[in-house]
């Protein structure tokens, strides 16, 4: 593995805890915490988003997610509401007091998104969009860097190095499944990578069991596995009506199923001594 | 997925619990249990094996493992002690009262191995050695069927179908990592496959975190993840002196490290309501 | 790469040419030749096999293929005619004067198959069935060793080393596609591996474009690519009526399509200075 | 496979031939042609680049390549000369009369690069940088779209659909190897994908054997394979002094080795009836 100047850690006790500002006070992600990010894949309309946001806040979720600019394999798919989606996210933020995270796909959108969101996410397909990494490396807000679909752990940490070396230390890594020959599940979550990252780096790492599996019925066991394997949090897709979601419906939990997941995760977080 | 005549389950509550006979009484593997198989990769000599067997029994391990016939990538590597190894296994069985499992690689060895071992293991490289599957399908003893290095879940269940349709219902599946592009770890454990198998099949499934990772320092988090993801047990490599093991030393735990793993696994098994 | 004691070559000009005996005189496989093996996946019945064998002989094919013992993913699929299939192969051999190759799956079948076939094939699923490798390493007849579905070049050459170190030097390697994430084709032919093998080893290497692609319409371009990339021959599935083949119909050529492939391959063999 | 509105073809005879303007007259890429793009990975300095450009022109190369903005895994690697590199490319274009191709990594650079280059390349890491695809879909100049490291054929064609549906029909696809478990070579060239693309789409497809293999000694056989498998051209890395290249030296040919490759490729293009 290539030397890591900034993403590596100097001693086992070195851990970065990322602090996210929000109306209700700071939310922390990092060692010793079990921070939950939840919400639908995309912001689809105001009413549904505000309803699910409120429900998630009441269940104790720490951060809301929702895509306004969606990367889609086909140019003919729903691509998100754009600015309108950002405004709905901001409204949900006011309503719930929770910070919001949304994806950025283009260097030209960074300023706009920073006006509305608390955390910027760089998605899997852009993990090696190096210009985008350099630009989000120059903002004040925290960044979630998802692992590329076929990126090695080394490439992922070097992508992190791009952001860190550009000046932004508020960086969170997110394992979200890698592409393998197995296609009963959408991707294969690399559960070992979580502890590898924790041993090599001081950065927080969370897991997205929804994209990793692509099947809602497997989200709960994978989420639980992530927490005891060392993850500092989870990012879970929750949709009020998965069957009519405009994207990723098959991997979205209903609020009820999410509630069951969260209850079981909390028991494991207790055993592991993680706060939530 | 092709229809599973025998490996599939008819209702969610259908679970096969495999009973393994041993001097000290039966050991169970299946839903509701957390059964631990441990031992060195290979039986290397009598003294070391008896010592580690005794230590593992005292720590509460349920089943001993140890290879007498070893599949090795190179014809010039240590291939196991053969019959002598089987005899040492049988001696450890007498000493500890625990059942022993060892690998079978050739149809011609089945009778011999059945004289000494309580469980026969079909290794990854032989998951589609269909003649071997048919033959172990005709014995009375339980079989552990490891997933092939690049086998899909469907192929694995169809390999199970070979054994079941030959008459042997005492079958345990073992996820041991699949081959992907990532090579910081030896293989990538497919943690989602554990719950997929549990949802599709009535068969017990265990996880081998040692081969899955190839690095002893990642064995513990992956073992813990397996238990909460639904695995009915673990198969862990433990060696008294990993640094001088004749095979797989890098992925073997010392007895002390295994003891720590087992203590943490027990806490999780308690949360999950699994007996051990 | 681990040191190759027997499969490696000492100087670039070292090439093994394998000589196959047959009623019509020896057939050669190795550097400077373009040897064609063709026939259906499995021997399905006497009439069809003798008809296709005769047609292939008239087109100038050098060696006939046909499975009598078929490895099948499901235990409920057609598994070949066994001994009856071997007898049909032997009859085709008498009829055409061409040598025949068929697969061996079990150490216990080797003697039987040697009574009927001129070349024994070890299939992909058995590339690391080390006992089988050792046993075919002790026969007089040539062996074709197919690359495992997810075997590295190094593992493949070490499997060859098993056969060579057991005494059999009449060994031919066969690239037949590897398993990747792409599944528009059945497998992904590793065309670069052909020249890697030719640079590292003195052994002949052929390509099976039928299993590599799983789609008959792509067999011709891949076959042509193999010849100019350095392959010493091809193994192609040809069936009189692909639409009613009991196995691999989708990847089988009709005799007419095979004839077109062979005509184009010959032109390229001429450019490359390969005999046929 | 998802329906292709614009990248698919309506009948087998439908082929797009892309015309590239240059000082010496148009260069064509598409069915019936064998168009060669060559040059070093990156433009490293003026003298070396002009020297190699001149040498390549004299050997009959049709298009020059050279990176000014280089995507690099580590932020500490050489990233190209930027604008200075573009100016050197333009000078080479004047000197040789050949069109030049260079990579674009950021939507904000498109206008600048269009001032200097004749073809814009979207690299593997950006194959699903959808904003970039939409933007290069709105320029007048031809675009080369490289296949992503782990992109399926379907995803690649849908990425092409982004460019086509944005208005730019001058599109060339480039197979450059996919990521697999095999790492003796840098990537595994998917030779079957070339004919799959030719059968599904009217778009030209070329092959980059340099990135596909990562080893100069395997570039020639893979280049030859590509031409007979249906590729409409090649993109080959050639460097005057590979051993001191700032990037990709191990996969670069010397001018002498390239000359040998080109001579052999021409013979095959003759057999295939391709102009060059």
mmCIF file of N, CA and C in Angstrom, chain C residues 72-153:
data_model
loop_
_atom_site.group_PDB
_atom_site.id
_atom_site.type_symbol
_atom_site.label_atom_id
_atom_site.label_comp_id
_atom_site.label_asym_id
_atom_site.label_seq_id
_atom_site.Cartn_x
_atom_site.Cartn_y
_atom_site.Cartn_z
ATOM 1 N N UNK C 72 -22.178 -30.975 -14.260
ATOM 2 C CA UNK C 72 -23.339 -30.086 -14.402
ATOM 3 C C UNK C 72 -23.663 -29.402 -13.091
ATOM 4 N N UNK C 73 -23.973 -28.130 -13.154
ATOM 5 C CA UNK C 73 -24.236 -27.342 -11.958
ATOM 6 C C UNK C 73 -25.368 -27.936 -11.117
ATOM 7 N N UNK C 74 -26.394 -28.441 -11.775
ATOM 8 C CA UNK C 74 -27.529 -29.032 -11.057
ATOM 9 C C UNK C 74 -27.489 -30.551 -11.152
ATOM 10 N N UNK C 75 -27.827 -31.247 -10.060
ATOM 11 C CA UNK C 75 -27.840 -32.717 -10.118
ATOM 12 C C UNK C 75 -28.984 -33.249 -10.967
ATOM 13 N N UNK C 76 -29.871 -32.369 -11.390
ATOM 14 C CA UNK C 76 -31.030 -32.827 -12.151
ATOM 15 C C UNK C 76 -30.845 -32.626 -13.654
ATOM 16 N N UNK C 77 -29.656 -32.200 -14.086
ATOM 17 C CA UNK C 77 -29.394 -32.003 -15.514
ATOM 18 C C UNK C 77 -28.832 -33.282 -16.143
ATOM 19 N N UNK C 78 -28.853 -33.318 -17.465
ATOM 20 C CA UNK C 78 -28.262 -34.430 -18.226
ATOM 21 C C UNK C 78 -26.764 -34.530 -17.916
ATOM 22 N N UNK C 79 -26.314 -35.713 -17.528
ATOM 23 C CA UNK C 79 -24.927 -35.868 -17.073
ATOM 24 C C UNK C 79 -24.050 -36.662 -18.035
ATOM 25 N N UNK C 80 -24.536 -36.889 -19.213
ATOM 26 C CA UNK C 80 -23.727 -37.634 -20.171
ATOM 27 C C UNK C 80 -24.100 -39.105 -20.181
ATOM 28 N N UNK C 81 -23.651 -39.788 -21.230
ATOM 29 C CA UNK C 81 -24.018 -41.193 -21.408
ATOM 30 C C UNK C 81 -23.048 -42.145 -20.717
ATOM 31 N N UNK C 82 -21.965 -41.620 -20.156
ATOM 32 C CA UNK C 82 -21.012 -42.488 -19.468
ATOM 33 C C UNK C 82 -20.346 -43.458 -20.421
ATOM 34 N N UNK C 83 -20.255 -44.713 -20.006
ATOM 35 C CA UNK C 83 -19.569 -45.729 -20.806
ATOM 36 C C UNK C 83 -20.107 -45.802 -22.234
ATOM 37 N N UNK C 84 -21.417 -45.696 -22.370
ATOM 38 C CA UNK C 84 -22.006 -45.731 -23.713
ATOM 39 C C UNK C 84 -21.449 -44.588 -24.567
ATOM 40 N N UNK C 85 -21.280 -43.436 -23.951
ATOM 41 C CA UNK C 85 -20.713 -42.295 -24.669
ATOM 42 C C UNK C 85 -19.273 -42.555 -25.092
ATOM 43 N N UNK C 86 -18.522 -43.194 -24.209
ATOM 44 C CA UNK C 86 -17.120 -43.514 -24.548
ATOM 45 C C UNK C 86 -17.070 -44.440 -25.759
ATOM 46 N N UNK C 87 -18.000 -45.396 -25.798
ATOM 47 C CA UNK C 87 -18.003 -46.350 -26.916
ATOM 48 C C UNK C 87 -18.340 -45.648 -28.239
ATOM 49 N N UNK C 88 -19.236 -44.681 -28.165
ATOM 50 C CA UNK C 88 -19.568 -43.920 -29.376
ATOM 51 C C UNK C 88 -18.358 -43.104 -29.832
ATOM 52 N N UNK C 89 -17.661 -42.528 -28.864
ATOM 53 C CA UNK C 89 -16.438 -41.775 -29.200
ATOM 54 C C UNK C 89 -15.442 -42.692 -29.924
ATOM 55 N N UNK C 90 -15.276 -43.907 -29.385
ATOM 56 C CA UNK C 90 -14.318 -44.842 -29.987
ATOM 57 C C UNK C 90 -14.752 -45.227 -31.407
ATOM 58 N N UNK C 91 -16.061 -45.322 -31.585
ATOM 59 C CA UNK C 91 -16.567 -45.660 -32.912
ATOM 60 C C UNK C 91 -16.305 -44.501 -33.886
ATOM 61 N N UNK C 92 -16.488 -43.286 -33.411
ATOM 62 C CA UNK C 92 -16.220 -42.112 -34.253
ATOM 63 C C UNK C 92 -14.738 -42.055 -34.614
ATOM 64 N N UNK C 93 -13.931 -42.436 -33.680
ATOM 65 C CA UNK C 93 -12.480 -42.493 -33.884
ATOM 66 C C UNK C 93 -12.148 -43.465 -35.023
ATOM 67 N N UNK C 94 -12.777 -44.639 -34.980
ATOM 68 C CA UNK C 94 -12.529 -45.629 -36.036
ATOM 69 C C UNK C 94 -13.017 -45.108 -37.378
ATOM 70 N N UNK C 95 -14.196 -44.507 -37.354
ATOM 71 C CA UNK C 95 -14.832 -44.012 -38.576
ATOM 72 C C UNK C 95 -14.008 -42.924 -39.250
ATOM 73 N N UNK C 96 -13.463 -42.019 -38.440
ATOM 74 C CA UNK C 96 -12.810 -40.834 -39.008
ATOM 75 C C UNK C 96 -11.292 -40.910 -38.997
ATOM 76 N N UNK C 97 -10.747 -41.781 -38.183
ATOM 77 C CA UNK C 97 -9.295 -41.806 -38.046
ATOM 78 C C UNK C 97 -8.757 -40.686 -37.174
ATOM 79 N N UNK C 98 -9.663 -39.891 -36.583
ATOM 80 C CA UNK C 98 -9.213 -38.769 -35.751
ATOM 81 C C UNK C 98 -9.132 -39.163 -34.283
ATOM 82 N N UNK C 99 -8.176 -38.575 -33.559
ATOM 83 C CA UNK C 99 -8.129 -38.805 -32.111
ATOM 84 C C UNK C 99 -9.314 -38.111 -31.434
ATOM 85 N N UNK C 100 -9.686 -38.625 -30.258
ATOM 86 C CA UNK C 100 -10.812 -38.031 -29.522
ATOM 87 C C UNK C 100 -10.379 -37.606 -28.120
ATOM 88 N N UNK C 101 -11.001 -36.522 -27.656
ATOM 89 C CA UNK C 101 -10.733 -36.025 -26.303
ATOM 90 C C UNK C 101 -12.051 -36.006 -25.531
ATOM 91 N N UNK C 102 -11.969 -36.404 -24.264
ATOM 92 C CA UNK C 102 -13.156 -36.371 -23.410
ATOM 93 C C UNK C 102 -12.736 -36.074 -21.980
ATOM 94 N N UNK C 103 -13.700 -35.607 -21.197
ATOM 95 C CA UNK C 103 -13.371 -35.136 -19.849
ATOM 96 C C UNK C 103 -13.371 -36.250 -18.816
ATOM 97 N N UNK C 104 -12.435 -36.132 -17.863
ATOM 98 C CA UNK C 104 -12.394 -37.041 -16.720
ATOM 99 C C UNK C 104 -12.681 -36.227 -15.459
ATOM 100 N N UNK C 105 -13.563 -36.735 -14.607
ATOM 101 C CA UNK C 105 -13.989 -35.995 -13.423
ATOM 102 C C UNK C 105 -13.614 -36.684 -12.125
ATOM 103 N N UNK C 106 -13.160 -37.937 -12.177
ATOM 104 C CA UNK C 106 -12.985 -38.718 -10.954
ATOM 105 C C UNK C 106 -11.765 -39.609 -11.146
ATOM 106 N N UNK C 107 -10.936 -39.677 -10.128
ATOM 107 C CA UNK C 107 -9.750 -40.537 -10.202
ATOM 108 C C UNK C 107 -10.119 -41.973 -10.564
ATOM 109 N N UNK C 108 -11.301 -42.407 -10.135
ATOM 110 C CA UNK C 108 -11.688 -43.798 -10.367
ATOM 111 C C UNK C 108 -12.042 -44.104 -11.822
ATOM 112 N N UNK C 109 -12.231 -43.065 -12.652
ATOM 113 C CA UNK C 109 -12.625 -43.281 -14.045
ATOM 114 C C UNK C 109 -11.452 -43.274 -15.020
ATOM 115 N N UNK C 110 -10.267 -42.946 -14.532
ATOM 116 C CA UNK C 110 -9.159 -42.713 -15.455
ATOM 117 C C UNK C 110 -8.858 -43.928 -16.317
ATOM 118 N N UNK C 111 -8.757 -45.096 -15.709
ATOM 119 C CA UNK C 111 -8.415 -46.289 -16.490
ATOM 120 C C UNK C 111 -9.453 -46.553 -17.575
ATOM 121 N N UNK C 112 -10.699 -46.451 -17.179
ATOM 122 C CA UNK C 112 -11.783 -46.681 -18.132
ATOM 123 C C UNK C 112 -11.668 -45.731 -19.330
ATOM 124 N N UNK C 113 -11.520 -44.464 -19.037
ATOM 125 C CA UNK C 113 -11.480 -43.474 -20.123
ATOM 126 C C UNK C 113 -10.261 -43.691 -21.009
ATOM 127 N N UNK C 114 -9.143 -44.061 -20.398
ATOM 128 C CA UNK C 114 -7.925 -44.297 -21.187
ATOM 129 C C UNK C 114 -8.129 -45.431 -22.218
ATOM 130 N N UNK C 115 -9.081 -46.318 -21.937
ATOM 131 C CA UNK C 115 -9.339 -47.399 -22.896
ATOM 132 C C UNK C 115 -10.014 -46.907 -24.172
ATOM 133 N N UNK C 116 -10.615 -45.733 -24.111
ATOM 134 C CA UNK C 116 -11.414 -45.267 -25.254
ATOM 135 C C UNK C 116 -10.916 -43.973 -25.882
ATOM 136 N N UNK C 117 -10.334 -43.095 -25.074
ATOM 137 C CA UNK C 117 -9.998 -41.765 -25.579
ATOM 138 C C UNK C 117 -8.497 -41.601 -25.796
ATOM 139 N N UNK C 118 -8.145 -40.636 -26.644
ATOM 140 C CA UNK C 118 -6.732 -40.366 -26.935
ATOM 141 C C UNK C 118 -6.168 -39.248 -26.077
ATOM 142 N N UNK C 119 -7.044 -38.367 -25.626
ATOM 143 C CA UNK C 119 -6.637 -37.249 -24.777
ATOM 144 C C UNK C 119 -7.652 -37.155 -23.642
ATOM 145 N N UNK C 120 -7.154 -36.900 -22.425
ATOM 146 C CA UNK C 120 -8.061 -36.695 -21.292
ATOM 147 C C UNK C 120 -8.105 -35.212 -20.961
ATOM 148 N N UNK C 121 -9.290 -34.719 -20.752
ATOM 149 C CA UNK C 121 -9.445 -33.312 -20.391
ATOM 150 C C UNK C 121 -9.791 -33.187 -18.919
ATOM 151 N N UNK C 122 -9.065 -32.288 -18.222
ATOM 152 C CA UNK C 122 -9.438 -31.917 -16.854
ATOM 153 C C UNK C 122 -10.164 -30.583 -16.972
ATOM 154 N N UNK C 123 -11.411 -30.557 -16.555
ATOM 155 C CA UNK C 123 -12.246 -29.372 -16.748
ATOM 156 C C UNK C 123 -11.971 -28.274 -15.740
ATOM 157 N N UNK C 124 -12.562 -27.112 -16.004
ATOM 158 C CA UNK C 124 -12.362 -25.923 -15.168
ATOM 159 C C UNK C 124 -12.645 -26.179 -13.710
ATOM 160 N N UNK C 125 -13.754 -26.863 -13.443
ATOM 161 C CA UNK C 125 -14.158 -27.051 -12.049
ATOM 162 C C UNK C 125 -13.185 -27.956 -11.295
ATOM 163 N N UNK C 126 -12.389 -28.718 -12.029
ATOM 164 C CA UNK C 126 -11.437 -29.628 -11.398
ATOM 165 C C UNK C 126 -9.989 -29.160 -11.510
ATOM 166 N N UNK C 127 -9.781 -27.913 -11.910
ATOM 167 C CA UNK C 127 -8.398 -27.466 -12.100
ATOM 168 C C UNK C 127 -7.591 -27.554 -10.812
ATOM 169 N N UNK C 128 -8.267 -27.449 -9.665
ATOM 170 C CA UNK C 128 -7.558 -27.624 -8.403
ATOM 171 C C UNK C 128 -8.033 -28.869 -7.661
ATOM 172 N N UNK C 129 -8.465 -29.861 -8.402
ATOM 173 C CA UNK C 129 -8.733 -31.197 -7.845
ATOM 174 C C UNK C 129 -7.380 -31.917 -7.896
ATOM 175 N N UNK C 130 -6.597 -31.687 -6.852
ATOM 176 C CA UNK C 130 -5.171 -32.025 -6.930
ATOM 177 C C UNK C 130 -4.922 -33.529 -7.070
ATOM 178 N N UNK C 131 -5.769 -34.333 -6.464
ATOM 179 C CA UNK C 131 -5.606 -35.770 -6.621
ATOM 180 C C UNK C 131 -5.808 -36.193 -8.072
ATOM 181 N N UNK C 132 -6.780 -35.593 -8.709
ATOM 182 C CA UNK C 132 -7.021 -35.907 -10.117
ATOM 183 C C UNK C 132 -5.811 -35.478 -10.960
ATOM 184 N N UNK C 133 -5.248 -34.329 -10.634
ATOM 185 C CA UNK C 133 -4.064 -33.858 -11.361
ATOM 186 C C UNK C 133 -2.910 -34.847 -11.198
ATOM 187 N N UNK C 134 -2.720 -35.306 -9.966
ATOM 188 C CA UNK C 134 -1.613 -36.251 -9.720
ATOM 189 C C UNK C 134 -1.825 -37.555 -10.485
ATOM 190 N N UNK C 135 -3.074 -37.997 -10.558
ATOM 191 C CA UNK C 135 -3.339 -39.274 -11.238
ATOM 192 C C UNK C 135 -3.190 -39.151 -12.755
ATOM 193 N N UNK C 136 -3.713 -38.064 -13.352
ATOM 194 C CA UNK C 136 -3.515 -37.934 -14.810
ATOM 195 C C UNK C 136 -2.058 -37.615 -15.116
ATOM 196 N N UNK C 137 -1.322 -37.256 -14.069
ATOM 197 C CA UNK C 137 0.118 -37.068 -14.231
ATOM 198 C C UNK C 137 0.862 -38.392 -14.340
ATOM 199 N N UNK C 138 0.158 -39.489 -14.118
ATOM 200 C CA UNK C 138 0.838 -40.786 -14.164
ATOM 201 C C UNK C 138 0.405 -41.654 -15.338
ATOM 202 N N UNK C 139 -0.388 -41.079 -16.256
ATOM 203 C CA UNK C 139 -0.795 -41.860 -17.424
ATOM 204 C C UNK C 139 0.109 -41.518 -18.607
ATOM 205 N N UNK C 140 -0.047 -42.297 -19.671
ATOM 206 C CA UNK C 140 0.771 -42.106 -20.870
ATOM 207 C C UNK C 140 0.137 -41.116 -21.845
ATOM 208 N N UNK C 141 -1.176 -40.933 -21.712
ATOM 209 C CA UNK C 141 -1.898 -40.142 -22.707
ATOM 210 C C UNK C 141 -1.792 -38.640 -22.418
ATOM 211 N N UNK C 142 -1.915 -37.849 -23.474
ATOM 212 C CA UNK C 142 -1.874 -36.396 -23.274
ATOM 213 C C UNK C 142 -3.084 -35.900 -22.489
ATOM 214 N N UNK C 143 -2.878 -34.767 -21.827
ATOM 215 C CA UNK C 143 -3.916 -34.163 -20.986
ATOM 216 C C UNK C 143 -4.118 -32.705 -21.394
ATOM 217 N N UNK C 144 -5.378 -32.310 -21.482
ATOM 218 C CA UNK C 144 -5.711 -30.889 -21.649
ATOM 219 C C UNK C 144 -6.177 -30.386 -20.296
ATOM 220 N N UNK C 145 -5.521 -29.330 -19.805
ATOM 221 C CA UNK C 145 -5.876 -28.764 -18.503
ATOM 222 C C UNK C 145 -6.534 -27.412 -18.709
ATOM 223 N N UNK C 146 -7.837 -27.357 -18.469
ATOM 224 C CA UNK C 146 -8.546 -26.091 -18.621
ATOM 225 C C UNK C 146 -8.292 -25.185 -17.427
ATOM 226 N N UNK C 147 -8.279 -23.890 -17.698
ATOM 227 C CA UNK C 147 -8.109 -22.925 -16.617
ATOM 228 C C UNK C 147 -9.363 -22.859 -15.769
ATOM 229 N N UNK C 148 -9.188 -22.791 -14.462
ATOM 230 C CA UNK C 148 -10.338 -22.655 -13.564
ATOM 231 C C UNK C 148 -11.055 -21.333 -13.782
ATOM 232 N N UNK C 149 -12.321 -21.343 -13.467
ATOM 233 C CA UNK C 149 -13.196 -20.196 -13.687
ATOM 234 C C UNK C 149 -12.658 -18.922 -13.039
ATOM 235 N N UNK C 150 -12.025 -19.078 -11.900
ATOM 236 C CA UNK C 150 -11.491 -17.882 -11.248
ATOM 237 C C UNK C 150 -10.061 -18.134 -10.811
ATOM 238 N N UNK C 151 -9.338 -18.864 -11.638
ATOM 239 C CA UNK C 151 -7.936 -19.144 -11.312
ATOM 240 C C UNK C 151 -7.028 -18.107 -11.932
ATOM 241 N N UNK C 152 -6.046 -17.710 -11.160
ATOM 242 C CA UNK C 152 -5.029 -16.822 -11.711
ATOM 243 C C UNK C 152 -4.117 -17.623 -12.633
ATOM 244 N N UNK C 153 -3.378 -16.908 -13.447
ATOM 245 C CA UNK C 153 -2.402 -17.552 -14.323
ATOM 246 C C UNK C 153 -1.415 -18.360 -13.480
#
